[in-house]
Coordinates of C-alpha atoms in Angstrom, one line a residue:
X1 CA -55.2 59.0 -44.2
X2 CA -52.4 60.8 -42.9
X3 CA -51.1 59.0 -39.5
X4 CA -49.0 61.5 -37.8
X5 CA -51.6 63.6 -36.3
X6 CA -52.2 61.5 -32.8
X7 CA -52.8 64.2 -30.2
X8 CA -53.4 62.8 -27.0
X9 CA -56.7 64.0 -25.2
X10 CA -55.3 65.9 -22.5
X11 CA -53.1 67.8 -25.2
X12 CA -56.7 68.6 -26.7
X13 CA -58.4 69.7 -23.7
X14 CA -54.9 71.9 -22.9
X15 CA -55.0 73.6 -26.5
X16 CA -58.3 74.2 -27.6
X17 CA -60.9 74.8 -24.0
X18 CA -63.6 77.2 -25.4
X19 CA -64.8 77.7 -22.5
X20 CA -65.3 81.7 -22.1
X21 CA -63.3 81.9 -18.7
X22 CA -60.3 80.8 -21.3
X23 CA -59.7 84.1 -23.3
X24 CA -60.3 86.4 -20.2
X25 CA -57.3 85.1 -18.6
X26 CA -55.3 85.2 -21.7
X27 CA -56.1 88.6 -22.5
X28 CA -54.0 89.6 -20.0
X29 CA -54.7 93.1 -19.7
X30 CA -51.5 95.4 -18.6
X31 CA -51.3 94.8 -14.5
X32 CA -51.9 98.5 -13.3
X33 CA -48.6 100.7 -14.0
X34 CA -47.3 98.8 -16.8
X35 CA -47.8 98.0 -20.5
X36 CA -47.2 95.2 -22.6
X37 CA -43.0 94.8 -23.4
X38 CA -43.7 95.2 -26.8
X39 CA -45.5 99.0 -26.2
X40 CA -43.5 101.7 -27.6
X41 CA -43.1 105.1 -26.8
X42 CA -45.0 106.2 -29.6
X43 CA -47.8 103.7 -29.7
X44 CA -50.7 103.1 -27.0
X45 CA -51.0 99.2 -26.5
X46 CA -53.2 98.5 -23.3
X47 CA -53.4 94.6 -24.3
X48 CA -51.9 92.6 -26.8
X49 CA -55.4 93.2 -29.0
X50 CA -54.8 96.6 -29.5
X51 CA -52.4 99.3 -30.3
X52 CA -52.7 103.1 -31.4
X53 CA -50.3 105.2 -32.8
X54 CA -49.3 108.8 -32.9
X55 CA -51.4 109.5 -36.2
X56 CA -54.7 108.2 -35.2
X57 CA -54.7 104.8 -36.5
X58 CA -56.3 102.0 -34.5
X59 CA -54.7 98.3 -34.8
X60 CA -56.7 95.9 -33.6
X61 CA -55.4 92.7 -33.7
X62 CA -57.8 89.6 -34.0
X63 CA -56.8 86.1 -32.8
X64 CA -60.0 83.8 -34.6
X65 CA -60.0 82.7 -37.9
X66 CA -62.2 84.3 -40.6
X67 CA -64.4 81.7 -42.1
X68 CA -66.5 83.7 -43.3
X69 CA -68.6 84.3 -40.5
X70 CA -67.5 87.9 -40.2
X71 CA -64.9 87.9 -37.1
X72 CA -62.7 90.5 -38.9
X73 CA -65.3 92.8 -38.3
X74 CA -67.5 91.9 -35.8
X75 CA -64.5 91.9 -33.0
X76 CA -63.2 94.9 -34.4
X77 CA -66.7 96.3 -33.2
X78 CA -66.3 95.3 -29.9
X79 CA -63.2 97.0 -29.5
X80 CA -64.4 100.1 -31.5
X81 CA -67.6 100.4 -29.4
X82 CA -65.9 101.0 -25.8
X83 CA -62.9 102.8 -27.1
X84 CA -65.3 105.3 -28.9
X85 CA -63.3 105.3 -32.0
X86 CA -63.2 106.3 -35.7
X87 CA -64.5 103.2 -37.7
X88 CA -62.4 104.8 -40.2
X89 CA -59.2 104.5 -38.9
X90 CA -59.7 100.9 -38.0
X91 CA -56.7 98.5 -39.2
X92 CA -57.3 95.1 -38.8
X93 CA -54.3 92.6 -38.3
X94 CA -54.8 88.6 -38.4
X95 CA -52.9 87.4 -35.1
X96 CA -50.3 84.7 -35.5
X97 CA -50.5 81.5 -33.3
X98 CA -49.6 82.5 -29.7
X99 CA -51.8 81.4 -27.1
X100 CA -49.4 83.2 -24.6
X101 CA -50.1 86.3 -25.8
X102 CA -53.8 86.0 -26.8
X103 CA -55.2 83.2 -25.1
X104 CA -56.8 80.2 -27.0
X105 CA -57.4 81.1 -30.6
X106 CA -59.7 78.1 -31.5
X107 CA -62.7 79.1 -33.7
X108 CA -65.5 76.9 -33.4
X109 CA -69.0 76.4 -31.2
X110 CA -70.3 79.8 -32.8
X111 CA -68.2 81.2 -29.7
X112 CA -65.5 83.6 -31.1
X113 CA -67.8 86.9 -29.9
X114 CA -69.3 84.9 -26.9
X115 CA -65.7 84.5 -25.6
X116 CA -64.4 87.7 -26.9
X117 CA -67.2 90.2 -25.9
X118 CA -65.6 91.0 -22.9
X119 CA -61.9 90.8 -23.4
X120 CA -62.4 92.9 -26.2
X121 CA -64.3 95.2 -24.6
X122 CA -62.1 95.7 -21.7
X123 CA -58.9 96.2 -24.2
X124 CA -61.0 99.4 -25.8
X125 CA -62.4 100.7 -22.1
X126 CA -58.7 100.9 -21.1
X127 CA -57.3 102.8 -24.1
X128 CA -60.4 104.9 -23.8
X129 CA -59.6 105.9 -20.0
X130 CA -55.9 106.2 -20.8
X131 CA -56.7 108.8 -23.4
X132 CA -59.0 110.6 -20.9
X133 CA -56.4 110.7 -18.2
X134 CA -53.8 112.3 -21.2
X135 CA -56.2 114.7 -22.4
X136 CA -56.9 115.8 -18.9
X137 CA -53.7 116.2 -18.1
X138 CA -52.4 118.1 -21.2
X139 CA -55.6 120.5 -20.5
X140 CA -55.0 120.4 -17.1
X141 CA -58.5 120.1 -16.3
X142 CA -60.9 118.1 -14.1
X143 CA -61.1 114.7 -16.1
X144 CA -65.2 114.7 -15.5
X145 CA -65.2 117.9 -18.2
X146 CA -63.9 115.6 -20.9
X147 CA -65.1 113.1 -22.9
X148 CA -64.2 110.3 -25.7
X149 CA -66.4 111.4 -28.6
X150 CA -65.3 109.3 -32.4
X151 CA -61.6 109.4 -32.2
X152 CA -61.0 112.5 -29.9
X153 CA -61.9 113.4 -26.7
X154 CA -63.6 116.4 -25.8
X155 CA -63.4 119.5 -23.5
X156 CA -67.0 120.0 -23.1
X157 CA -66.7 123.3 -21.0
X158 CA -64.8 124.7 -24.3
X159 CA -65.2 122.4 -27.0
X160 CA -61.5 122.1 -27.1
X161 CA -61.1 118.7 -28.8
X162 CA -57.7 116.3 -28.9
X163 CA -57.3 113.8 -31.6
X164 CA -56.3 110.1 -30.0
X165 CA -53.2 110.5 -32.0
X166 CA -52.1 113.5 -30.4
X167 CA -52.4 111.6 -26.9
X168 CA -50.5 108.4 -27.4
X169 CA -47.5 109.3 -26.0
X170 CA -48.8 110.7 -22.7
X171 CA -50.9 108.3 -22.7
X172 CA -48.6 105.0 -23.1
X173 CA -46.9 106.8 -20.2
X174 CA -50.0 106.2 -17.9
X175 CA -51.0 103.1 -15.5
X176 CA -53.3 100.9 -17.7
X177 CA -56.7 100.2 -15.7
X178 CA -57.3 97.0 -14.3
X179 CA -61.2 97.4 -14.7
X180 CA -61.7 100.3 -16.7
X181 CA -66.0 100.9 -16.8
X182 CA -67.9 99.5 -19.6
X183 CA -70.8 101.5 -21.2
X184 CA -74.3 101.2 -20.6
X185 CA -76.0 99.0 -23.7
X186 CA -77.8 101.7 -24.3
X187 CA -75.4 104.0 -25.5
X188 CA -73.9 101.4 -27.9
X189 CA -73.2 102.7 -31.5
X190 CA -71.4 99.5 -33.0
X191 CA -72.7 96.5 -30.9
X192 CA -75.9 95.6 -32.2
X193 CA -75.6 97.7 -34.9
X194 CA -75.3 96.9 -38.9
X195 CA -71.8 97.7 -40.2
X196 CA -70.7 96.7 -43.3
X197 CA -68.0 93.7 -43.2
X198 CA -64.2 95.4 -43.7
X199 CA -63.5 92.5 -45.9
X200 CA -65.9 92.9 -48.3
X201 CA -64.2 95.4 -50.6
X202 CA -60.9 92.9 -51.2
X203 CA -63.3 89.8 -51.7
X204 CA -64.6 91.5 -54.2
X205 CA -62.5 93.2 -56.4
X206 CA -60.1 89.8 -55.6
X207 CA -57.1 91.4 -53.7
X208 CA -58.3 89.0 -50.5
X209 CA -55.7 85.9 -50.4
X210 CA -56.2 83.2 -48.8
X211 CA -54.3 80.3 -47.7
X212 CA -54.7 78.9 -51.6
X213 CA -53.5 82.1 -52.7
X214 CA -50.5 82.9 -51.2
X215 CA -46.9 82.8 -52.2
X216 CA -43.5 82.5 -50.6
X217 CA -40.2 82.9 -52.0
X218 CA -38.7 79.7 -53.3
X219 CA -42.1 78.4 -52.9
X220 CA -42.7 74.4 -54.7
X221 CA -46.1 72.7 -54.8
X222 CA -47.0 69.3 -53.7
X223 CA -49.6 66.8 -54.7
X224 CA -49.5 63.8 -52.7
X225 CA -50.9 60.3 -53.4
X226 CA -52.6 58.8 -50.8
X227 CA -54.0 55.0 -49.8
X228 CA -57.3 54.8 -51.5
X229 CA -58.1 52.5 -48.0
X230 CA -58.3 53.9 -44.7
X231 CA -55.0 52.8 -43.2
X232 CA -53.6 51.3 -45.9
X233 CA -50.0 51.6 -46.2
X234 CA -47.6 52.1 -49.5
X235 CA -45.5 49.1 -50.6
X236 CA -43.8 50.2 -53.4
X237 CA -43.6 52.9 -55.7
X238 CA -42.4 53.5 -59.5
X239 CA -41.7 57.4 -60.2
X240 CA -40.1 57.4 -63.4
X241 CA -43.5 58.3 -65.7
X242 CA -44.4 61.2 -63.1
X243 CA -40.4 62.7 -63.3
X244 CA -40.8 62.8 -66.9
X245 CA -43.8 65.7 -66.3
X246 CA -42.2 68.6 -67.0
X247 CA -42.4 71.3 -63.7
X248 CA -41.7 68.0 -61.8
X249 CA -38.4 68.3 -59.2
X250 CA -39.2 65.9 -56.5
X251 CA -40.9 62.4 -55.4
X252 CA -41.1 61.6 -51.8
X253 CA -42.3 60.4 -49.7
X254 CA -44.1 60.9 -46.6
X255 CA -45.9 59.2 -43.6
X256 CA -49.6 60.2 -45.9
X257 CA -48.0 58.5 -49.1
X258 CA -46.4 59.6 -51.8
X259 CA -45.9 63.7 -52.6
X260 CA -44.7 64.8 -55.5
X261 CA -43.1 68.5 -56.2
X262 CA -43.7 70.3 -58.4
X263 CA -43.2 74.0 -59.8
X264 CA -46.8 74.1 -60.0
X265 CA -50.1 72.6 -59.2
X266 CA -50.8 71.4 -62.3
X267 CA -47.7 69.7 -62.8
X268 CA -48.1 68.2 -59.2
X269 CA -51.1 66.8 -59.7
X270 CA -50.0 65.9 -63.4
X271 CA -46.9 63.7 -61.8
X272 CA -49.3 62.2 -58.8
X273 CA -51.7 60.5 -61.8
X274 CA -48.6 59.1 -63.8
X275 CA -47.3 57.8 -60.5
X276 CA -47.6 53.8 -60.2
X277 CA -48.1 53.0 -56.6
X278 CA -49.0 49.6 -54.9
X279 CA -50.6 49.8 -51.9
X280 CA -51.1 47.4 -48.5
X281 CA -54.8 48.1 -48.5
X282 CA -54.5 46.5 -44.5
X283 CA -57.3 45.3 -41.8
X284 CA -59.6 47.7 -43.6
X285 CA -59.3 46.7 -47.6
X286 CA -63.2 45.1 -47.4
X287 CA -64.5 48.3 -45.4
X288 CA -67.8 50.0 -46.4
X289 CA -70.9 51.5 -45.9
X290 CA -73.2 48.5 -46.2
X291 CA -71.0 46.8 -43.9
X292 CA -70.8 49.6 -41.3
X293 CA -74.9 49.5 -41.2
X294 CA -74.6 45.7 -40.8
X295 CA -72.8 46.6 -37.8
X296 CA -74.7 49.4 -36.5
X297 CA -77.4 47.0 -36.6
X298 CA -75.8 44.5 -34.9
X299 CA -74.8 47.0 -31.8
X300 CA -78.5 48.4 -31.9
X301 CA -79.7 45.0 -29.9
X302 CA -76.8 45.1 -27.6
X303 CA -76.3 46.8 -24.4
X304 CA -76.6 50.4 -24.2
X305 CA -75.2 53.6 -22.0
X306 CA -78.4 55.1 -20.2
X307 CA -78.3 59.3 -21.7
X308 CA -81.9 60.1 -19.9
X309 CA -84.5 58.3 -18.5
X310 CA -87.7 59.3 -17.1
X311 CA -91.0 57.2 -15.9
X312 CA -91.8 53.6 -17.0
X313 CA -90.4 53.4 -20.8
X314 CA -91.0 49.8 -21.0
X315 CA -94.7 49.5 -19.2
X316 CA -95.8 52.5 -20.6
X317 CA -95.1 51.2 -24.6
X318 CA -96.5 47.3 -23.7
X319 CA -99.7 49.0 -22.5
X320 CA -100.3 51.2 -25.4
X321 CA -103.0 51.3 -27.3
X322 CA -100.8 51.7 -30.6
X323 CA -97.1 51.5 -31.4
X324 CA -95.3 53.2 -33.5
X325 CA -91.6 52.3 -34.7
X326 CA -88.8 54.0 -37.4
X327 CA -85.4 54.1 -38.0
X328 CA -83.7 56.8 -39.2
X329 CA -79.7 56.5 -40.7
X330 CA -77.7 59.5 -41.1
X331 CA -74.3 59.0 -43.3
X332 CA -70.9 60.1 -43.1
X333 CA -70.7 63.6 -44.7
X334 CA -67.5 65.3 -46.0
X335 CA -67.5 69.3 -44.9
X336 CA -66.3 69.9 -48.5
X337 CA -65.9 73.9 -48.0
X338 CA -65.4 75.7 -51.2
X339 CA -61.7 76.1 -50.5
X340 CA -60.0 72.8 -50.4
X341 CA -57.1 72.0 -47.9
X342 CA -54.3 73.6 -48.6
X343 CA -51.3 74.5 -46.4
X344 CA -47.4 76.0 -46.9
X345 CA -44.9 75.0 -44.6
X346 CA -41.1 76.1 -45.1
X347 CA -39.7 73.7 -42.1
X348 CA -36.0 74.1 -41.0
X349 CA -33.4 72.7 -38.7
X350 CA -34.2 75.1 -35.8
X351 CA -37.8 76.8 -36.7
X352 CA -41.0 76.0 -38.9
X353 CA -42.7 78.2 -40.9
X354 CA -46.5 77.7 -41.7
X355 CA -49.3 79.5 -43.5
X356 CA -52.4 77.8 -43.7
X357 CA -56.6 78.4 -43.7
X358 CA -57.0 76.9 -40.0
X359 CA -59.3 77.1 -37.3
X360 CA -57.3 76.0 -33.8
X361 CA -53.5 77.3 -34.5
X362 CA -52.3 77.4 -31.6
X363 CA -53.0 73.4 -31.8
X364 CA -50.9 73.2 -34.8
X365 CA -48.4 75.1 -33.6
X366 CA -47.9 72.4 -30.6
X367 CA -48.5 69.5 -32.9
X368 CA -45.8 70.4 -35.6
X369 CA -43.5 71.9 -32.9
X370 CA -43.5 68.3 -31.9
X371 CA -43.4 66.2 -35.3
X372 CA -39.9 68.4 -35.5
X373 CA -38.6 67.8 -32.3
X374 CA -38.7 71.9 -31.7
X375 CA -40.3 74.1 -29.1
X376 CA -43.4 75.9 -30.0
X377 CA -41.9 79.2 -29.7
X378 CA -40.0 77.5 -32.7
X379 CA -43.0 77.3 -35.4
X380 CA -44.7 80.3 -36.5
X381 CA -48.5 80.3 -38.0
X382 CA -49.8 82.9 -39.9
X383 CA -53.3 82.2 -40.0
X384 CA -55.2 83.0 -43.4
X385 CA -58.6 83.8 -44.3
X386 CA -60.0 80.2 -45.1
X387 CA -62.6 79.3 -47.5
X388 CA -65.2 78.1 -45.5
X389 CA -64.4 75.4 -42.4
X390 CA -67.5 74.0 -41.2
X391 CA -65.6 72.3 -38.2
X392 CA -63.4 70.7 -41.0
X393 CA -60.2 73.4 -40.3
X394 CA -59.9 72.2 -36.6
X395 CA -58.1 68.9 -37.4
X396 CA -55.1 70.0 -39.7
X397 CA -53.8 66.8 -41.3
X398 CA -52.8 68.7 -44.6
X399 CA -50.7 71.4 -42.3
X400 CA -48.9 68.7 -40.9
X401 CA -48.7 66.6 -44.3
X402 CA -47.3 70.4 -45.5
X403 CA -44.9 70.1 -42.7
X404 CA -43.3 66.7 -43.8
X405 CA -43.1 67.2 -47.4
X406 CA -41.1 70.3 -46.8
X407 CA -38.8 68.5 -44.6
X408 CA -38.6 65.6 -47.1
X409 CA -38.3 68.4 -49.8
X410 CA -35.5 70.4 -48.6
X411 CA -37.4 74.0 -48.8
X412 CA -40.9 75.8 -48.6
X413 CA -43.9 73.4 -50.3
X414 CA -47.5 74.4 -50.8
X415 CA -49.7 70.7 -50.3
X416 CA -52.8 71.5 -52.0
X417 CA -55.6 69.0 -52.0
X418 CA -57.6 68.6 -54.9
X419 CA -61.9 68.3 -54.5
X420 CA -61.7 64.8 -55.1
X421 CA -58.8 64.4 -52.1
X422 CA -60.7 66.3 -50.0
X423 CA -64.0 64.0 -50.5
X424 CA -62.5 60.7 -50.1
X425 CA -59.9 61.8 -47.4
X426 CA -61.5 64.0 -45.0
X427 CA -62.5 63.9 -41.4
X428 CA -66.0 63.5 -41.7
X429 CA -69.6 64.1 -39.8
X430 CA -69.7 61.4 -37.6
X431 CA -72.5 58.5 -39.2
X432 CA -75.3 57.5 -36.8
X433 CA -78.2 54.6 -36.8
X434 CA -81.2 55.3 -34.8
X435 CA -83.7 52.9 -33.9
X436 CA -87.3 55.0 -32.3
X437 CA -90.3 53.7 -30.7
X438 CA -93.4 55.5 -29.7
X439 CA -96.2 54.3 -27.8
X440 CA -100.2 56.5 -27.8
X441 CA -103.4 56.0 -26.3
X442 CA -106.8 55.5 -27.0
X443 CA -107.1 58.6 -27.5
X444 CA -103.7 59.1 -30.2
X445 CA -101.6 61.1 -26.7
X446 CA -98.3 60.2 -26.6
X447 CA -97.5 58.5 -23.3
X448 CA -93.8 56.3 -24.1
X449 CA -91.1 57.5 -26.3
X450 CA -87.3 55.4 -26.7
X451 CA -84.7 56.4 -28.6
X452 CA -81.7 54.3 -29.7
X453 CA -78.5 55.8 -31.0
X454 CA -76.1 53.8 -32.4
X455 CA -72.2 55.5 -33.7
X456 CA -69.3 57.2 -33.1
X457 CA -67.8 59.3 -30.9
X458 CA -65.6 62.2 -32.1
X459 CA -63.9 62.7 -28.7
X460 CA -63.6 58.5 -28.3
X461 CA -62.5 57.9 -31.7
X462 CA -59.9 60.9 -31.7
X463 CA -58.9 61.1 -27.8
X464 CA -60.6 57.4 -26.2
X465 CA -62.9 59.6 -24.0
X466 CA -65.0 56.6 -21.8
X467 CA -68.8 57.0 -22.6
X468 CA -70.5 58.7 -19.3
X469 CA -74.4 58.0 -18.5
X470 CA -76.1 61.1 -19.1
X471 CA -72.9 63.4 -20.3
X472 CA -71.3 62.2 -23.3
X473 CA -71.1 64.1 -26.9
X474 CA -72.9 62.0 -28.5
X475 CA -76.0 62.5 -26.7
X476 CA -76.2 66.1 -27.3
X477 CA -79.3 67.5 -28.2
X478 CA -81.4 63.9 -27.8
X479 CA -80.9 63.4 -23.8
X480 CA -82.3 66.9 -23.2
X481 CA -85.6 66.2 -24.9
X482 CA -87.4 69.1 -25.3
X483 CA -91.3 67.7 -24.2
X484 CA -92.5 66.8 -21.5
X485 CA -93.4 63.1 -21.3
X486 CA -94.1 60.9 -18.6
X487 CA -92.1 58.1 -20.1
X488 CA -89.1 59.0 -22.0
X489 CA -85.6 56.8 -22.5
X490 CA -82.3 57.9 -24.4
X491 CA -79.6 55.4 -25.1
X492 CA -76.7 55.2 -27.0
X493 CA -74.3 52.2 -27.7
X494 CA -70.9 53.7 -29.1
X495 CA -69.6 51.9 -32.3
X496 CA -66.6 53.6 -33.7
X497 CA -65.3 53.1 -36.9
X498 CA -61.7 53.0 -38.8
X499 CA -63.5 56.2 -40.6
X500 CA -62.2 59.2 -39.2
X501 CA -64.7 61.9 -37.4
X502 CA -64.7 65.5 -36.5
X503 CA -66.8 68.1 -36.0
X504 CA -69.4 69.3 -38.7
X505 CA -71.5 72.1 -37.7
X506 CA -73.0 71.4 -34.5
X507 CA -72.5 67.6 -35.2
X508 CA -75.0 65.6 -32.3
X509 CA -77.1 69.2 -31.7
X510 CA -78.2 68.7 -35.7
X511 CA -78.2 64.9 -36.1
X512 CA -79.9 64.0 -32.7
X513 CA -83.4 66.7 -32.7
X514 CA -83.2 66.3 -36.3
X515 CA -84.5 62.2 -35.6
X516 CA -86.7 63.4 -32.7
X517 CA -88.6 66.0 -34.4
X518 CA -89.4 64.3 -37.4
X519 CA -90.3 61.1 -35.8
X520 CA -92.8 63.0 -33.7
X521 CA -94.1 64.0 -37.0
X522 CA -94.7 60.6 -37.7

């Protein structure tokens, strides 16, 4: 696995808080009496997620990545809803990595409209009351006679009616609100509503491009051996059989192994097989799964972290009529979304360059600002639409893997993982080992339940996080047991692994009720 990506936990908690107090402050609506640096004359741009210009057309710019899950629409919407505008004049622009302008860009937790729902609204309420005040004063009439009505506002009294583009520049000229009104949910015409997705079209008819798609000028491709051992480390390498595959220009190599450049992915991945590489397979050469269960097991009888308990767990289950015990084993799983890893990074002496299908950016922006030794402002990333993520886009090891081969390489590289690199080298859904004992009645009630959980923890293995009684990832969705019982017990007994974890939709919130629930079955 690559090595370089080591971000401390404090950088983590700085650079990717999803908390829904984070976006509001980086929205940073115009203070009152100003507008953004970067507004025009000719173009209306309350807040750095929106911007309309002097022919009608409505910019909205969106700072989460489209997974799939529909953002490029759906926060569109919000915006559309409290600027009462003309869905068809909608332009949607992916927003580059810059957390000072748009707050934290992160997409994860199901949270990008949680977070966004009121940011985005704001941002349309306040071009909406700017283009009031305009109209109002170009009619030189009382502001209560008019009203924003699908990309115009309206004169009732007359019926006089002023397209938004005819407004923009008095408009940009005017004070932005500080807390312009939001409508009533009852008047809402987009939230709530079906709309079909504005990326549809291009998915279909195959203009979309994502990150696997895209092309840059003077753009090489790269296909990079990696130790088939977690940790292991190269030795030695013999390139002459992969430099006689024609397309091949380079063999380097990197702190993930050995990449080798190519004019094209075929002839990458041609040169990677003909490569003959020796590898220090290291501390973890006899790792593996049965191994890992002999060591859950072993951890299961040892002392555990307290996640809930309630009532008598132990007196309760020796006094019971009938006991009933399981163990239930959940493995590692790769995300394996249907676009592999893939990343293009064009890295210079003063500024990097990076295109790629992730979900925290502004993350990767810090992290390979610091693997060059430049300032963030230095590295630019242009988020793509991705493929599918799953969780599996938040850790970028193949952007920062893009970032050293270009370096090594001398000019822009495309590092594309192939299905079978993406299985055997991913960050995977965290394995677990969970040991369940129930105790019933005479009369088959169920008076005692103890649950067991046994493996790792993304935030300790990725950021050493200490395990807290009764607050810890891990025991998501298993201490909050959803019955009522008068004798219930949650533990868990952390047992990281050299295998490296991340997030996999929902991660604990899936594994953990997923044990409960079907052991209360049995």
């Amino acid at each position: 696995m690559n090595e370089i990506f080591k971000p401390t936990r404090r950088d983590f908690l700085r650079l990717t808080t999803l908390a829904g107090t984070g976006l509001v402050l980086g929205v940073r609506l115009a203070r009152p009496g100003a507008a953004f640096a970067e507004t025009a004359s000719k173009v209306l741009s309350p807040s750095a997620f929106l911007s309309i210009d002097t022919s009608g057309q409505i910019t909205v710019w969106v700072a989460r990545t489209e997974l799939g899950q529909g953002v490029r629409t759906s926060l569109p919407m919000l915006v559309a809803e409290e600027l009462e505008a003309d869905w068809n004049l909608i332009r949607v622009v992916q927003a580059d990595a810059d957390p000072t302008k748009y707050g934290p860009m992160t997409t994860g937790g199901s949270r990008s409209i949680r977070v966004s729902y009121l940011p985005l609204r704001q941002a349309g309420a306040a071009a909406r009351e700017m283009l009031l005040d305009a109209a109002a004063k170009t009619w030189q009439v009382d502001r209560t006679s008019c009203r924003a009505d699908n990309g115009t506002i309206l004169h009732v009294p007359t019926g006089r009616r002023l397209k938004y583009g005819e407004l923009v520049e008095t408009a940009a000229t005017l004070p932005v609100p500080a807390n312009p009104p939001l409508k009533d949910p009852k008047d809402f015409r987009f939230i709530g509503k079906g709309r079909p997705r504005l990326d549809i079209p291009e998915k279909v008819d195959g203009s979309a491009r994502f990150g696997i798609d895209l092309r840059v000028t003077g753009q090489r491709f790269a296909a990079i051996a990696r130790s088939p051992v977690i940790g292991g480390t190269l030795k030695s390498v013999d390139d002459a059989a992969a430099k006689a595959v024609k397309g091949v220009r380079q063999v380097v190599t990197v702190p993930a192994g050995v990449a080798v450049v190519a004019d094209s992915t075929w002839a990458a991945f041609q040169g990677r097989d003909a490569l003959k590489v020796t590898w220090d397979e290291g501390a973890n050469a006899t790792l593996d799964s049965a191994g890992i269960r002999r060591m859950f097991e072993e951890k299961a009888k040892g002392e555990a972290v307290p996640g809930r308990a309630d009532g008598d767990v132990d007196t309760a289950l020796a006094g019971a009529a009938k006991r009933i015990e399981a163990v239930y084993e959940l493995p590692f799983q790769a995300h394996v979304p249907m676009e592999p890893p893939n990343c293009i990074a064009h890295a210079q002496a003063d500024r990097c360059e990076i295109w790629a299908p992730v979900q925290s950016p502004q993350w990767l922006q810090t992290e390979a600002a610091r693997l060059l030794s430049l300032k963030p402002e230095q590295v630019v990333v242009h988020v793509t639409l991705a493929g599918g993520g799953f969780g599996r886009r938040l850790l970028f090891d193949y952007a920062l893997e893009a970032v050293e081969v270009s370096r090594a390489a001398g000019g822009p590289v495309q590092v594309v993982w192939s299905r079978e690199d993406d299985v055997r080298h991913s960050n995977y859904r965290p394995a677990s080992y969970h040991r369940l004992v129930a105790g019933l009645d005479g009369e088959g009630r169920l008076v005692a339940f103890r649950h067991r959980m046994v493996g790792p923890s993304i935030s300790g293995q990725l950021f050493g996080a200490p395990v807290q009684p009764g607050k810890f990832d891990a025991m998501e969705g298993a201490a909050d047991f959803a019955y009522q019982l008068p004798n219930f017990r949650f533990e868990f007994v952390l047992a990281n692994t050299p295998v490296p974890v991340t997030w996999w939709r929902s991660v604990y919130n899936s594994q953990n009720p997923f044990v409960q629930e079907s052991f209360l079955d049995e």
